[in-house]
Short mmCIF file of C-alpha atoms in Angstrom, two decimals:
data_model
loop_
_atom_site.label_atom_id
_atom_site.label_comp_id
_atom_site.label_asym_id
_atom_site.label_seq_id
_atom_site.Cartn_x
_atom_site.Cartn_y
_atom_site.Cartn_z
CA MET A 1 13.84 67.44 -5.23
CA SER A 2 17.61 67.59 -5.72
CA THR A 3 19.64 70.26 -3.98
CA LEU A 4 20.36 73.24 -6.22
CA TYR A 5 23.80 74.79 -6.79
CA GLY A 6 24.96 77.00 -9.62
CA LEU A 7 27.11 79.55 -11.37
CA VAL A 8 26.20 83.23 -11.69
CA GLY A 9 27.80 85.42 -14.37
CA TYR A 10 27.41 86.72 -17.91
CA PRO A 11 27.98 85.30 -20.42
CA LEU A 12 28.47 81.65 -19.43
CA GLY A 13 28.29 79.77 -22.71
CA HIS A 14 31.74 78.19 -22.50
CA SER A 15 31.97 77.54 -18.76
CA LEU A 16 33.15 74.07 -17.72
CA SER A 17 31.94 74.48 -14.14
CA PRO A 18 28.56 72.71 -14.62
CA LEU A 19 30.23 69.72 -16.28
CA MET A 20 32.90 69.49 -13.57
CA GLN A 21 30.64 69.99 -10.55
CA ASN A 22 27.81 67.75 -11.74
CA ASP A 23 30.31 64.96 -12.39
CA ALA A 24 31.57 65.39 -8.81
CA PHE A 25 28.02 65.14 -7.41
CA LYS A 26 27.41 62.01 -9.49
CA ARG A 27 30.63 60.34 -8.30
CA LEU A 28 29.63 60.94 -4.68
CA ASN A 29 26.02 59.78 -5.26
CA MET A 30 24.69 63.13 -4.08
CA ASP A 31 21.19 64.18 -5.06
CA ALA A 32 22.32 67.60 -6.25
CA HIS A 33 22.40 69.61 -9.47
CA TYR A 34 24.68 72.46 -10.58
CA GLU A 35 23.27 74.84 -13.14
CA ALA A 36 24.59 77.86 -15.05
CA PHE A 37 22.58 81.04 -14.51
CA PRO A 38 23.62 83.62 -17.14
CA ILE A 39 22.22 86.90 -15.82
CA GLU A 40 22.23 90.10 -17.82
CA PRO A 41 23.36 93.10 -15.72
CA VAL A 42 19.96 94.80 -15.86
CA HIS A 43 18.38 91.74 -14.17
CA PHE A 44 21.14 90.97 -11.66
CA GLU A 45 19.50 92.16 -8.46
CA SER A 46 16.13 90.52 -9.12
CA ALA A 47 17.77 87.29 -10.32
CA ILE A 48 19.79 86.94 -7.11
CA GLY A 49 16.57 87.40 -5.15
CA GLU A 50 14.93 84.64 -7.20
CA LEU A 51 17.83 82.26 -6.52
CA LYS A 52 17.49 82.90 -2.80
CA ASP A 53 13.73 82.25 -3.06
CA LYS A 54 14.60 78.88 -4.62
CA ASN A 55 16.75 78.22 -1.52
CA ILE A 56 19.85 77.66 -3.62
CA GLN A 57 22.42 76.02 -1.32
CA GLY A 58 25.51 77.49 -2.90
CA PHE A 59 26.79 79.09 -6.04
CA ASN A 60 29.92 80.33 -7.77
CA VAL A 61 30.21 83.88 -9.04
CA THR A 62 32.21 84.87 -12.10
CA ILE A 63 32.68 87.91 -14.34
CA PRO A 64 31.22 90.53 -14.03
CA TYR A 65 29.62 90.03 -10.61
CA LYS A 66 32.39 89.12 -8.12
CA VAL A 67 32.19 92.59 -6.57
CA ASP A 68 28.47 93.32 -7.08
CA ILE A 69 27.41 90.13 -5.29
CA MET A 70 28.91 91.29 -1.99
CA LYS A 71 26.12 93.75 -1.15
CA HIS A 72 23.57 90.92 -1.51
CA LEU A 73 25.23 88.71 1.12
CA ASP A 74 24.69 88.40 4.85
CA GLU A 75 28.39 87.96 5.60
CA VAL A 76 31.72 88.06 3.75
CA ASP A 77 34.79 86.10 4.82
CA PRO A 78 37.66 88.40 5.99
CA LEU A 79 40.06 87.42 3.16
CA ALA A 80 37.34 87.87 0.53
CA LYS A 81 36.52 91.24 2.09
CA ALA A 82 40.18 92.27 1.90
CA ILE A 83 40.39 91.12 -1.72
CA GLY A 84 37.14 92.91 -2.45
CA ALA A 85 35.63 90.07 -4.47
CA VAL A 86 33.60 86.91 -3.88
CA ASN A 87 33.55 83.85 -6.14
CA THR A 88 31.83 81.34 -3.85
CA VAL A 89 28.61 81.74 -1.86
CA VAL A 90 27.39 79.29 0.79
CA ASN A 91 23.85 79.08 2.16
CA GLN A 92 24.35 78.49 5.88
CA ASP A 93 20.93 78.05 7.53
CA GLY A 94 19.39 80.70 5.29
CA ARG A 95 22.31 83.14 5.60
CA TYR A 96 24.37 83.69 2.46
CA ILE A 97 28.12 83.89 3.15
CA GLY A 98 30.73 84.88 0.59
CA TYR A 99 34.24 83.51 0.14
CA ASN A 100 37.04 83.83 -2.39
CA THR A 101 38.53 80.47 -3.39
CA ASP A 102 40.35 81.81 -6.45
CA GLY A 103 43.53 82.75 -4.62
CA GLU A 104 43.69 79.63 -2.47
CA GLY A 105 42.93 77.40 -5.45
CA TYR A 106 45.68 79.05 -7.45
CA VAL A 107 48.29 78.92 -4.68
CA THR A 108 47.55 75.25 -3.88
CA SER A 109 48.03 74.46 -7.56
CA LEU A 110 51.21 76.56 -7.86
CA LEU A 111 52.85 74.81 -4.90
CA LYS A 112 52.78 71.56 -6.90
CA ALA A 113 54.95 73.20 -9.59
CA VAL A 114 57.45 75.01 -7.36
CA GLU A 115 60.34 73.59 -5.35
CA GLY A 116 60.77 74.88 -1.83
CA SER A 117 58.78 77.38 0.18
CA LEU A 118 57.19 80.45 -1.38
CA SER A 119 58.54 82.43 1.57
CA GLN A 120 62.01 82.27 0.00
CA LYS A 121 60.85 83.41 -3.46
CA ARG A 122 60.87 86.67 -5.36
CA ILE A 123 57.57 86.80 -7.25
CA LEU A 124 56.42 88.93 -10.18
CA ILE A 125 52.69 89.23 -10.91
CA ILE A 126 51.65 90.54 -14.33
CA GLY A 127 48.38 92.45 -14.19
CA ALA A 128 46.52 94.44 -11.54
CA GLY A 129 42.91 93.26 -11.90
CA GLY A 130 40.68 91.08 -9.75
CA ALA A 131 42.55 87.81 -10.34
CA ALA A 132 45.87 89.51 -9.61
CA LYS A 133 44.52 90.87 -6.34
CA ALA A 134 43.15 87.49 -5.19
CA ILE A 135 46.45 85.76 -5.94
CA PHE A 136 48.56 88.62 -4.53
CA TYR A 137 46.66 88.79 -1.24
CA THR A 138 46.52 85.02 -0.76
CA ILE A 139 50.23 84.51 -1.37
CA ALA A 140 51.10 87.42 0.92
CA ALA A 141 48.72 86.31 3.69
CA GLN A 142 49.69 82.64 3.65
CA HIS A 143 53.37 82.62 2.63
CA ALA A 144 54.96 86.11 3.03
CA PRO A 145 57.51 85.82 0.17
CA GLU A 146 60.75 87.81 0.05
CA VAL A 147 59.05 90.25 -2.32
CA ILE A 148 56.00 90.40 -4.56
CA ALA A 149 56.22 92.87 -7.46
CA ILE A 150 53.25 93.93 -9.56
CA CYS A 151 53.76 95.04 -13.16
CA ASN A 152 51.01 96.44 -15.33
CA ARG A 153 50.53 98.46 -18.51
CA THR A 154 49.21 101.21 -16.24
CA VAL A 155 51.84 101.57 -13.51
CA GLU A 156 49.46 103.62 -11.35
CA LYS A 157 47.11 100.62 -11.03
CA ALA A 158 50.03 98.39 -10.05
CA ALA A 159 51.11 100.93 -7.43
CA ILE A 160 47.62 101.16 -5.93
CA LEU A 161 47.40 97.38 -5.64
CA ALA A 162 50.89 97.07 -4.15
CA ASN A 163 50.38 99.89 -1.64
CA GLU A 164 46.95 98.70 -0.44
CA LEU A 165 48.17 95.25 0.65
CA PRO A 166 47.05 94.79 4.29
CA PHE A 167 49.87 92.33 5.05
CA SER A 168 53.55 92.87 5.87
CA THR A 169 55.09 91.38 2.70
CA LYS A 170 57.51 93.65 0.83
CA THR A 171 55.95 94.88 -2.41
CA ALA A 172 56.95 96.82 -5.52
CA ALA A 173 55.18 98.28 -8.56
CA MET A 174 56.70 98.65 -12.00
CA SER A 175 55.99 99.03 -15.69
CA ILE A 176 56.02 96.10 -18.10
CA SER A 177 59.29 97.34 -19.62
CA ASP A 178 60.97 97.66 -16.22
CA ALA A 179 59.79 94.16 -15.31
CA GLU A 180 61.31 92.82 -18.52
CA LYS A 181 64.65 94.45 -17.62
CA GLN A 182 64.60 92.93 -14.13
CA LEU A 183 63.15 89.53 -15.06
CA ASP A 184 66.30 87.64 -14.09
CA THR A 185 65.78 88.70 -10.45
CA PHE A 186 62.48 86.80 -10.09
CA ASP A 187 61.93 83.15 -9.20
CA ILE A 188 58.25 82.99 -10.14
CA ILE A 189 56.44 84.96 -12.85
CA ILE A 190 52.63 84.85 -12.81
CA ASN A 191 50.46 86.11 -15.66
CA THR A 192 47.00 87.07 -14.40
CA THR A 193 45.93 88.93 -17.56
CA SER A 194 43.96 87.59 -20.53
CA VAL A 195 46.87 88.26 -22.92
CA GLY A 196 47.48 85.05 -24.86
CA MET A 197 44.00 83.63 -24.29
CA TYR A 198 42.15 82.02 -27.20
CA PRO A 199 41.67 83.29 -29.89
CA ASN A 200 44.60 85.73 -29.47
CA VAL A 201 47.08 82.93 -28.92
CA ASP A 202 50.10 84.71 -30.45
CA GLU A 203 50.18 87.51 -27.88
CA LEU A 204 52.65 87.83 -25.00
CA PRO A 205 52.06 89.82 -21.77
CA LEU A 206 55.79 90.53 -21.52
CA ALA A 207 59.08 89.48 -23.14
CA LEU A 208 61.02 86.64 -21.50
CA THR A 209 64.46 87.64 -22.83
CA LEU A 210 66.08 87.72 -19.36
CA LEU A 211 64.19 84.78 -17.87
CA GLN A 212 66.42 82.50 -15.77
CA LYS A 213 66.02 78.80 -16.45
CA GLU A 214 65.60 78.07 -12.72
CA ALA A 215 62.42 80.18 -12.68
CA VAL A 216 58.82 79.00 -12.93
CA VAL A 217 56.43 80.80 -15.29
CA SER A 218 52.75 80.46 -14.44
CA ASP A 219 49.76 81.50 -16.54
CA ILE A 220 46.21 81.43 -15.14
CA ILE A 221 44.87 80.99 -18.69
CA TYR A 222 43.77 77.41 -19.47
CA ASN A 223 42.56 77.89 -23.05
CA PRO A 224 44.95 77.23 -24.71
CA LEU A 225 46.49 74.82 -22.22
CA LYS A 226 49.94 76.04 -23.23
CA THR A 227 50.01 79.76 -24.03
CA LYS A 228 52.76 81.40 -26.05
CA LEU A 229 54.19 82.65 -22.73
CA LEU A 230 54.50 79.09 -21.45
CA LYS A 231 55.89 77.81 -24.74
CA GLU A 232 58.64 80.42 -24.69
CA ALA A 233 59.41 79.74 -21.03
CA GLU A 234 59.63 76.02 -21.75
CA ALA A 235 61.99 76.69 -24.68
CA LYS A 236 64.30 78.53 -22.27
CA GLY A 237 64.35 75.57 -19.91
CA ALA A 238 62.18 77.18 -17.22
CA GLY A 239 59.39 75.43 -15.33
CA THR A 240 55.81 76.10 -16.41
CA HIS A 241 52.37 75.99 -14.79
CA ASN A 242 49.02 76.56 -16.53
CA GLY A 243 45.60 77.64 -15.28
CA VAL A 244 43.83 74.27 -15.15
CA GLY A 245 44.90 73.64 -11.57
CA MET A 246 43.54 76.97 -10.38
CA PHE A 247 40.21 76.38 -12.11
CA VAL A 248 39.86 72.85 -10.72
CA LEU A 249 41.00 73.62 -7.19
CA GLN A 250 38.90 76.75 -6.74
CA GLY A 251 35.95 74.58 -7.79
CA ALA A 252 36.96 71.79 -5.41
CA LEU A 253 37.26 74.25 -2.53
CA ALA A 254 33.83 75.67 -3.33
CA PHE A 255 32.35 72.14 -3.47
CA GLU A 256 33.83 71.39 -0.05
CA LYS A 257 32.44 74.60 1.46
CA TRP A 258 28.97 73.70 0.17
CA THR A 259 28.92 70.02 1.15
CA ASN A 260 31.68 69.49 3.75
CA VAL A 261 32.97 66.78 1.41
CA ARG A 262 36.21 67.03 -0.57
CA PRO A 263 35.58 65.94 -4.18
CA ASP A 264 37.96 63.85 -6.30
CA GLU A 265 40.29 66.55 -7.63
CA GLU A 266 41.98 64.19 -10.10
CA ALA A 267 38.61 63.29 -11.62
CA MET A 268 37.69 66.97 -11.85
CA GLU A 269 40.98 67.76 -13.60
CA HIS A 270 40.53 64.82 -15.96
CA ILE A 271 37.10 65.91 -17.13
CA VAL A 272 38.32 69.49 -17.68
CA LEU A 273 41.41 68.40 -19.60
CA SER A 274 39.54 65.87 -21.72
CA THR A 275 36.97 68.51 -22.65
CA LEU A 276 39.57 71.15 -23.48
CA THR A 277 41.62 68.82 -25.66
CA LYS A 278 38.52 68.05 -27.73
CA ARG A 279 37.88 71.73 -28.49
#
């Protein structure tokens, strides 16, 4: 019987993870299968128990269960515990251990689009949700930039996120309008919200009027591949970075944690891009 891996969340109808991970198993001639497990909230606890009974060897966790899964695990990695969310679970000799590969996957991808060290950058993160926190904490823990500012429609949420950071990086919290007025002071702008995601492709998370052309604008959205935010940044001569790299690399990191084998990241990216361009 092939080794079982999977994805837990709800709903999962449009997830590309099964396609990407099963292709990676096939390329490496591994007798393994990755399956989507859409679990309605009312059945979450019993469904996780059933997956453990099946001796599932690893699984990804997506919305809305990245926090809820933690109480069902035997151990949580320190960074995932600090972030307060798990997206990757590994079965290690019957013990289920949780990690967060979202932040590391994103940062690894971002580094390919940015010149120089992140430690010398002034970074603005748009949004104060789970993705923002994973990216914020990972950048701060691994690179300690000059400053990381959080802007959000609700400034109080941005302030809570900025003030709770357990690392020594300088932080700031501000409104969207204040961020727009200070945009020319930032080297990297990262959108972690769903604003601009299909089908609402004409929406912007913030205005880029004062964007400097030396800056890099990053959007974790990958559908569409080029959001309105990225199109406007490109028109101003700034660098751009979309969410495909984060999606691929968080999946590659999860695959490696499960199997101790690094998959072909270029092949994973190719299958994701070819699928998205057909939609």
